[in-house]
Amino acid sequence: MPDSARRTFPAVPESVGRARSFVDRTLALWELDGRADDVRLCVSELATNAVTHGTVPGHGFTVTVTAEDDAVCIEVGDPSSRRLRLCHPTSEDTVGRGLHLLGALSDEWGVTEHDTVGKTVWSRFKTTPAPKKAPC
C-alpha cells in the first residue's frame, strides 16, 4: 500500500464528485474502505468548501489521501488565505454545517495555514485492518 495519493482538481462544481470518487477508489485499492461513507461525506464537504470559498481564479484544489498505521488522513488544500469560520446555522439555514459534519464524522480534524499562501484542511479517520479472507 502506498503512503499517499494526491490529485489536483479544477475549481468547478463537477470536481466535488471527482474528488469523492478519487478518494473512494484509493481507499478501495488500499483495502481501507471500512469508513468509506464517513470519508466520502467529509471529502464532499471539504471539496465543496474549496470550490466555493477557497479557490482563486486559475487555481484549483488538491486532495491528498494518506495511509497511516491506524488511520486514513484526508487533506484538501486550496490557495486562498481566507480563514475557515465555524458557522452556527439555525434550523432555517441551508448552508453552514460542513465543518460540524467533519467534526462529527472524523476522529480528528484541523487546519494548517501555510506561510506562503493557502491552507490545508485535514481530517483523520481511525481504521482497523480488514479481516484476511481464508483460502478455499
mmCIF file with all atom_site columns, C-alpha atoms in Angstrom:
data_model
loop_
_atom_site.group_PDB
_atom_site.id
_atom_site.type_symbol
_atom_site.label_atom_id
_atom_site.label_alt_id
_atom_site.label_comp_id
_atom_site.label_asym_id
_atom_site.label_entity_id
_atom_site.label_seq_id
_atom_site.pdbx_PDB_ins_code
_atom_site.Cartn_x
_atom_site.Cartn_y
_atom_site.Cartn_z
_atom_site.occupancy
_atom_site.B_iso_or_equiv
_atom_site.pdbx_formal_charge
_atom_site.auth_seq_id
_atom_site.auth_comp_id
_atom_site.auth_asym_id
_atom_site.auth_atom_id
_atom_site.pdbx_PDB_model_num
ATOM 1   C CA . MET A 1 1   ? 0.000   0.000   0.000   1.00 0.00 ? 1   MET A CA 1
ATOM 2   C CA . PRO A 1 2   ? 1.451   3.390   -0.947  1.00 0.00 ? 2   PRO A CA 1
ATOM 3   C CA . ASP A 1 3   ? 1.892   6.029   1.726   1.00 0.00 ? 3   ASP A CA 1
ATOM 4   C CA . SER A 1 4   ? -0.169  8.649   -0.082  1.00 0.00 ? 4   SER A CA 1
ATOM 5   C CA . ALA A 1 5   ? -2.030  9.583   -3.241  1.00 0.00 ? 5   ALA A CA 1
ATOM 6   C CA . ARG A 1 6   ? -2.585  13.129  -4.468  1.00 0.00 ? 6   ARG A CA 1
ATOM 7   C CA . ARG A 1 7   ? -4.621  14.754  -7.193  1.00 0.00 ? 7   ARG A CA 1
ATOM 8   C CA . THR A 1 8   ? -5.385  18.338  -8.158  1.00 0.00 ? 8   THR A CA 1
ATOM 9   C CA . PHE A 1 9   ? -8.844  19.323  -9.353  1.00 0.00 ? 9   PHE A CA 1
ATOM 10  C CA . PRO A 1 10  ? -10.100 22.438  -11.148 1.00 0.00 ? 10  PRO A CA 1
ATOM 11  C CA . ALA A 1 11  ? -12.290 24.825  -9.167  1.00 0.00 ? 11  ALA A CA 1
ATOM 12  C CA . VAL A 1 12  ? -15.584 23.756  -10.732 1.00 0.00 ? 12  VAL A CA 1
ATOM 13  C CA . PRO A 1 13  ? -18.599 22.112  -9.066  1.00 0.00 ? 13  PRO A CA 1
ATOM 14  C CA . GLU A 1 14  ? -18.074 18.864  -11.009 1.00 0.00 ? 14  GLU A CA 1
ATOM 15  C CA . SER A 1 15  ? -14.759 18.423  -9.212  1.00 0.00 ? 15  SER A CA 1
ATOM 16  C CA . VAL A 1 16  ? -16.526 17.633  -5.947  1.00 0.00 ? 16  VAL A CA 1
ATOM 17  C CA . GLY A 1 17  ? -17.797 14.306  -7.303  1.00 0.00 ? 17  GLY A CA 1
ATOM 18  C CA . ARG A 1 18  ? -14.461 13.615  -8.969  1.00 0.00 ? 18  ARG A CA 1
ATOM 19  C CA . ALA A 1 19  ? -12.612 14.227  -5.683  1.00 0.00 ? 19  ALA A CA 1
ATOM 20  C CA . ARG A 1 20  ? -15.027 11.929  -3.868  1.00 0.00 ? 20  ARG A CA 1
ATOM 21  C CA . SER A 1 21  ? -14.515 9.195   -6.494  1.00 0.00 ? 21  SER A CA 1
ATOM 22  C CA . PHE A 1 22  ? -10.728 9.593   -6.341  1.00 0.00 ? 22  PHE A CA 1
ATOM 23  C CA . VAL A 1 23  ? -10.713 9.086   -2.574  1.00 0.00 ? 23  VAL A CA 1
ATOM 24  C CA . ASP A 1 24  ? -13.219 6.236   -2.771  1.00 0.00 ? 24  ASP A CA 1
ATOM 25  C CA . ARG A 1 25  ? -11.163 4.360   -5.389  1.00 0.00 ? 25  ARG A CA 1
ATOM 26  C CA . THR A 1 26  ? -7.945  4.957   -3.459  1.00 0.00 ? 26  THR A CA 1
ATOM 27  C CA . LEU A 1 27  ? -9.362  3.579   -0.212  1.00 0.00 ? 27  LEU A CA 1
ATOM 28  C CA . ALA A 1 28  ? -10.810 0.552   -2.023  1.00 0.00 ? 28  ALA A CA 1
ATOM 29  C CA . LEU A 1 29  ? -7.468  -0.130  -3.715  1.00 0.00 ? 29  LEU A CA 1
ATOM 30  C CA . TRP A 1 30  ? -5.696  0.053   -0.364  1.00 0.00 ? 30  TRP A CA 1
ATOM 31  C CA . GLU A 1 31  ? -8.427  -2.076  1.268   1.00 0.00 ? 31  GLU A CA 1
ATOM 32  C CA . LEU A 1 32  ? -9.064  0.702   3.797   1.00 0.00 ? 32  LEU A CA 1
ATOM 33  C CA . ASP A 1 33  ? -12.677 1.384   2.922   1.00 0.00 ? 33  ASP A CA 1
ATOM 34  C CA . GLY A 1 34  ? -14.227 0.388   6.253   1.00 0.00 ? 34  GLY A CA 1
ATOM 35  C CA . ARG A 1 35  ? -15.228 4.008   6.950   1.00 0.00 ? 35  ARG A CA 1
ATOM 36  C CA . ALA A 1 36  ? -15.785 4.940   3.331   1.00 0.00 ? 36  ALA A CA 1
ATOM 37  C CA . ASP A 1 37  ? -19.203 6.511   3.957   1.00 0.00 ? 37  ASP A CA 1
ATOM 38  C CA . ASP A 1 38  ? -17.824 8.918   6.577   1.00 0.00 ? 38  ASP A CA 1
ATOM 39  C CA . VAL A 1 39  ? -14.763 9.724   4.483   1.00 0.00 ? 39  VAL A CA 1
ATOM 40  C CA . ARG A 1 40  ? -16.846 10.224  1.337   1.00 0.00 ? 40  ARG A CA 1
ATOM 41  C CA . LEU A 1 41  ? -19.150 12.735  3.024   1.00 0.00 ? 41  LEU A CA 1
ATOM 42  C CA . CYS A 1 42  ? -16.241 14.666  4.554   1.00 0.00 ? 42  CYS A CA 1
ATOM 43  C CA . VAL A 1 43  ? -14.394 14.827  1.226   1.00 0.00 ? 43  VAL A CA 1
ATOM 44  C CA . SER A 1 44  ? -17.567 16.165  -0.387  1.00 0.00 ? 44  SER A CA 1
ATOM 45  C CA . GLU A 1 45  ? -17.865 18.874  2.247   1.00 0.00 ? 45  GLU A CA 1
ATOM 46  C CA . LEU A 1 46  ? -14.207 19.886  2.078   1.00 0.00 ? 46  LEU A CA 1
ATOM 47  C CA . ALA A 1 47  ? -14.117 19.878  -1.721  1.00 0.00 ? 47  ALA A CA 1
ATOM 48  C CA . THR A 1 48  ? -17.314 21.940  -1.848  1.00 0.00 ? 48  THR A CA 1
ATOM 49  C CA . ASN A 1 49  ? -15.808 24.449  0.577   1.00 0.00 ? 49  ASN A CA 1
ATOM 50  C CA . ALA A 1 50  ? -12.647 24.613  -1.529  1.00 0.00 ? 50  ALA A CA 1
ATOM 51  C CA . VAL A 1 51  ? -14.597 25.258  -4.742  1.00 0.00 ? 51  VAL A CA 1
ATOM 52  C CA . THR A 1 52  ? -16.962 27.739  -3.112  1.00 0.00 ? 52  THR A CA 1
ATOM 53  C CA . HIS A 1 53  ? -14.656 29.636  -0.756  1.00 0.00 ? 53  HIS A CA 1
ATOM 54  C CA . GLY A 1 54  ? -11.048 28.516  -1.130  1.00 0.00 ? 54  GLY A CA 1
ATOM 55  C CA . THR A 1 55  ? -10.004 28.823  -4.722  1.00 0.00 ? 55  THR A CA 1
ATOM 56  C CA . VAL A 1 56  ? -8.895  31.821  -6.693  1.00 0.00 ? 56  VAL A CA 1
ATOM 57  C CA . PRO A 1 57  ? -9.241  32.272  -10.477 1.00 0.00 ? 57  PRO A CA 1
ATOM 58  C CA . GLY A 1 58  ? -6.952  29.934  -12.374 1.00 0.00 ? 58  GLY A CA 1
ATOM 59  C CA . HIS A 1 59  ? -6.167  27.717  -9.389  1.00 0.00 ? 59  HIS A CA 1
ATOM 60  C CA . GLY A 1 60  ? -7.835  24.542  -8.226  1.00 0.00 ? 60  GLY A CA 1
ATOM 61  C CA . PHE A 1 61  ? -7.588  22.497  -5.068  1.00 0.00 ? 61  PHE A CA 1
ATOM 62  C CA . THR A 1 62  ? -5.587  19.430  -4.119  1.00 0.00 ? 62  THR A CA 1
ATOM 63  C CA . VAL A 1 63  ? -6.796  16.287  -2.376  1.00 0.00 ? 63  VAL A CA 1
ATOM 64  C CA . THR A 1 64  ? -4.300  14.032  -0.613  1.00 0.00 ? 64  THR A CA 1
ATOM 65  C CA . VAL A 1 65  ? -5.075  10.646  0.900   1.00 0.00 ? 65  VAL A CA 1
ATOM 66  C CA . THR A 1 66  ? -2.512  9.258   3.330   1.00 0.00 ? 66  THR A CA 1
ATOM 67  C CA . ALA A 1 67  ? -2.477  5.815   4.912   1.00 0.00 ? 67  ALA A CA 1
ATOM 68  C CA . GLU A 1 68  ? -1.085  5.869   8.426   1.00 0.00 ? 68  GLU A CA 1
ATOM 69  C CA . ASP A 1 69  ? -0.519  2.964   10.822  1.00 0.00 ? 69  ASP A CA 1
ATOM 70  C CA . ASP A 1 70  ? -4.009  3.087   12.277  1.00 0.00 ? 70  ASP A CA 1
ATOM 71  C CA . ALA A 1 71  ? -5.757  5.831   10.327  1.00 0.00 ? 71  ALA A CA 1
ATOM 72  C CA . VAL A 1 72  ? -6.501  7.394   6.983   1.00 0.00 ? 72  VAL A CA 1
ATOM 73  C CA . CYS A 1 73  ? -5.878  11.106  6.627   1.00 0.00 ? 73  CYS A CA 1
ATOM 74  C CA . ILE A 1 74  ? -7.656  13.216  4.023   1.00 0.00 ? 74  ILE A CA 1
ATOM 75  C CA . GLU A 1 75  ? -6.309  16.666  3.183   1.00 0.00 ? 75  GLU A CA 1
ATOM 76  C CA . VAL A 1 76  ? -7.865  19.294  0.951   1.00 0.00 ? 76  VAL A CA 1
ATOM 77  C CA . GLY A 1 77  ? -5.567  22.177  0.132   1.00 0.00 ? 77  GLY A CA 1
ATOM 78  C CA . ASP A 1 78  ? -6.549  25.414  -1.543  1.00 0.00 ? 78  ASP A CA 1
ATOM 79  C CA . PRO A 1 79  ? -4.692  28.604  -2.479  1.00 0.00 ? 79  PRO A CA 1
ATOM 80  C CA . SER A 1 80  ? -6.890  31.039  -0.574  1.00 0.00 ? 80  SER A CA 1
ATOM 81  C CA . SER A 1 81  ? -5.679  32.765  2.558   1.00 0.00 ? 81  SER A CA 1
ATOM 82  C CA . ARG A 1 82  ? -9.308  33.136  3.657   1.00 0.00 ? 82  ARG A CA 1
ATOM 83  C CA . ARG A 1 83  ? -9.619  31.600  7.118   1.00 0.00 ? 83  ARG A CA 1
ATOM 84  C CA . LEU A 1 84  ? -12.161 28.961  7.948   1.00 0.00 ? 84  LEU A CA 1
ATOM 85  C CA . ARG A 1 85  ? -15.081 30.102  10.005  1.00 0.00 ? 85  ARG A CA 1
ATOM 86  C CA . LEU A 1 86  ? -17.188 27.696  12.014  1.00 0.00 ? 86  LEU A CA 1
ATOM 87  C CA . CYS A 1 87  ? -20.790 28.786  11.460  1.00 0.00 ? 87  CYS A CA 1
ATOM 88  C CA . HIS A 1 88  ? -23.679 28.328  13.836  1.00 0.00 ? 88  HIS A CA 1
ATOM 89  C CA . PRO A 1 89  ? -26.604 27.774  11.470  1.00 0.00 ? 89  PRO A CA 1
ATOM 90  C CA . THR A 1 90  ? -30.202 27.908  12.565  1.00 0.00 ? 90  THR A CA 1
ATOM 91  C CA . SER A 1 91  ? -32.728 25.254  11.599  1.00 0.00 ? 91  SER A CA 1
ATOM 92  C CA . GLU A 1 92  ? -33.769 27.532  8.740   1.00 0.00 ? 92  GLU A CA 1
ATOM 93  C CA . ASP A 1 93  ? -30.262 27.921  7.228   1.00 0.00 ? 93  ASP A CA 1
ATOM 94  C CA . THR A 1 94  ? -29.413 25.817  4.190   1.00 0.00 ? 94  THR A CA 1
ATOM 95  C CA . VAL A 1 95  ? -25.616 26.183  4.499   1.00 0.00 ? 95  VAL A CA 1
ATOM 96  C CA . GLY A 1 96  ? -23.013 26.263  7.240   1.00 0.00 ? 96  GLY A CA 1
ATOM 97  C CA . ARG A 1 97  ? -22.997 22.687  8.518   1.00 0.00 ? 97  ARG A CA 1
ATOM 98  C CA . GLY A 1 98  ? -19.978 21.257  6.691   1.00 0.00 ? 98  GLY A CA 1
ATOM 99  C CA . LEU A 1 99  ? -17.391 21.709  9.434   1.00 0.00 ? 99  LEU A CA 1
ATOM 100 C CA . HIS A 1 100 ? -19.856 20.416  12.018  1.00 0.00 ? 100 HIS A CA 1
ATOM 101 C CA . LEU A 1 101 ? -20.250 17.254  9.916   1.00 0.00 ? 101 LEU A CA 1
ATOM 102 C CA . LEU A 1 102 ? -16.485 16.969  9.666   1.00 0.00 ? 102 LEU A CA 1
ATOM 103 C CA . GLY A 1 103 ? -16.218 17.148  13.450  1.00 0.00 ? 103 GLY A CA 1
ATOM 104 C CA . ALA A 1 104 ? -18.961 14.582  13.960  1.00 0.00 ? 104 ALA A CA 1
ATOM 105 C CA . LEU A 1 105 ? -17.740 12.011  11.412  1.00 0.00 ? 105 LEU A CA 1
ATOM 106 C CA . SER A 1 106 ? -13.947 12.178  11.686  1.00 0.00 ? 106 SER A CA 1
ATOM 107 C CA . ASP A 1 107 ? -11.855 11.262  14.706  1.00 0.00 ? 107 ASP A CA 1
ATOM 108 C CA . GLU A 1 108 ? -9.820  14.438  14.423  1.00 0.00 ? 108 GLU A CA 1
ATOM 109 C CA . TRP A 1 109 ? -9.634  17.427  12.102  1.00 0.00 ? 109 TRP A CA 1
ATOM 110 C CA . GLY A 1 110 ? -7.902  20.739  11.771  1.00 0.00 ? 110 GLY A CA 1
ATOM 111 C CA . VAL A 1 111 ? -6.480  23.417  9.531   1.00 0.00 ? 111 VAL A CA 1
ATOM 112 C CA . THR A 1 112 ? -2.881  24.059  8.588   1.00 0.00 ? 112 THR A CA 1
ATOM 113 C CA . GLU A 1 113 ? -2.252  27.630  7.469   1.00 0.00 ? 113 GLU A CA 1
ATOM 114 C CA . HIS A 1 114 ? 0.657   27.917  5.025   1.00 0.00 ? 114 HIS A CA 1
ATOM 115 C CA . ASP A 1 115 ? 3.333   30.607  5.359   1.00 0.00 ? 115 ASP A CA 1
ATOM 116 C CA . THR A 1 116 ? 3.299   31.491  1.682   1.00 0.00 ? 116 THR A CA 1
ATOM 117 C CA . VAL A 1 117 ? -0.285  31.129  0.534   1.00 0.00 ? 117 VAL A CA 1
ATOM 118 C CA . GLY A 1 118 ? -3.300  28.966  1.181   1.00 0.00 ? 118 GLY A CA 1
ATOM 119 C CA . LYS A 1 119 ? -4.318  26.394  3.725   1.00 0.00 ? 119 LYS A CA 1
ATOM 120 C CA . THR A 1 120 ? -4.969  22.699  4.112   1.00 0.00 ? 120 THR A CA 1
ATOM 121 C CA . VAL A 1 121 ? -7.984  21.307  5.919   1.00 0.00 ? 121 VAL A CA 1
ATOM 122 C CA . TRP A 1 122 ? -7.383  17.772  7.113   1.00 0.00 ? 122 TRP A CA 1
ATOM 123 C CA . SER A 1 123 ? -9.386  15.029  8.743   1.00 0.00 ? 123 SER A CA 1
ATOM 124 C CA . ARG A 1 124 ? -8.272  11.739  10.227  1.00 0.00 ? 124 ARG A CA 1
ATOM 125 C CA . PHE A 1 125 ? -10.299 8.539   10.393  1.00 0.00 ? 125 PHE A CA 1
ATOM 126 C CA . LYS A 1 126 ? -9.127  5.656   12.582  1.00 0.00 ? 126 LYS A CA 1
ATOM 127 C CA . THR A 1 127 ? -9.070  2.331   10.793  1.00 0.00 ? 127 THR A CA 1
ATOM 128 C CA . THR A 1 128 ? -8.925  -1.297  11.690  1.00 0.00 ? 128 THR A CA 1
ATOM 129 C CA . PRO A 1 129 ? -7.341  -3.791  9.351   1.00 0.00 ? 129 PRO A CA 1
ATOM 130 C CA . ALA A 1 130 ? -9.749  -5.701  7.170   1.00 0.00 ? 130 ALA A CA 1
ATOM 131 C CA . PRO A 1 131 ? -10.035 -9.363  8.172   1.00 0.00 ? 131 PRO A CA 1
ATOM 132 C CA . LYS A 1 132 ? -7.994  -11.661 5.973   1.00 0.00 ? 132 LYS A CA 1
ATOM 133 C CA . LYS A 1 133 ? -10.075 -13.950 3.801   1.00 0.00 ? 133 LYS A CA 1
ATOM 134 C CA . ALA A 1 134 ? -9.361  -17.611 4.325   1.00 0.00 ? 134 ALA A CA 1
ATOM 135 C CA . PRO A 1 135 ? -8.364  -19.537 1.208   1.00 0.00 ? 135 PRO A CA 1
ATOM 136 C CA . CYS A 1 136 ? -10.964 -22.001 -0.075  1.00 0.00 ? 136 CYS A CA 1
#
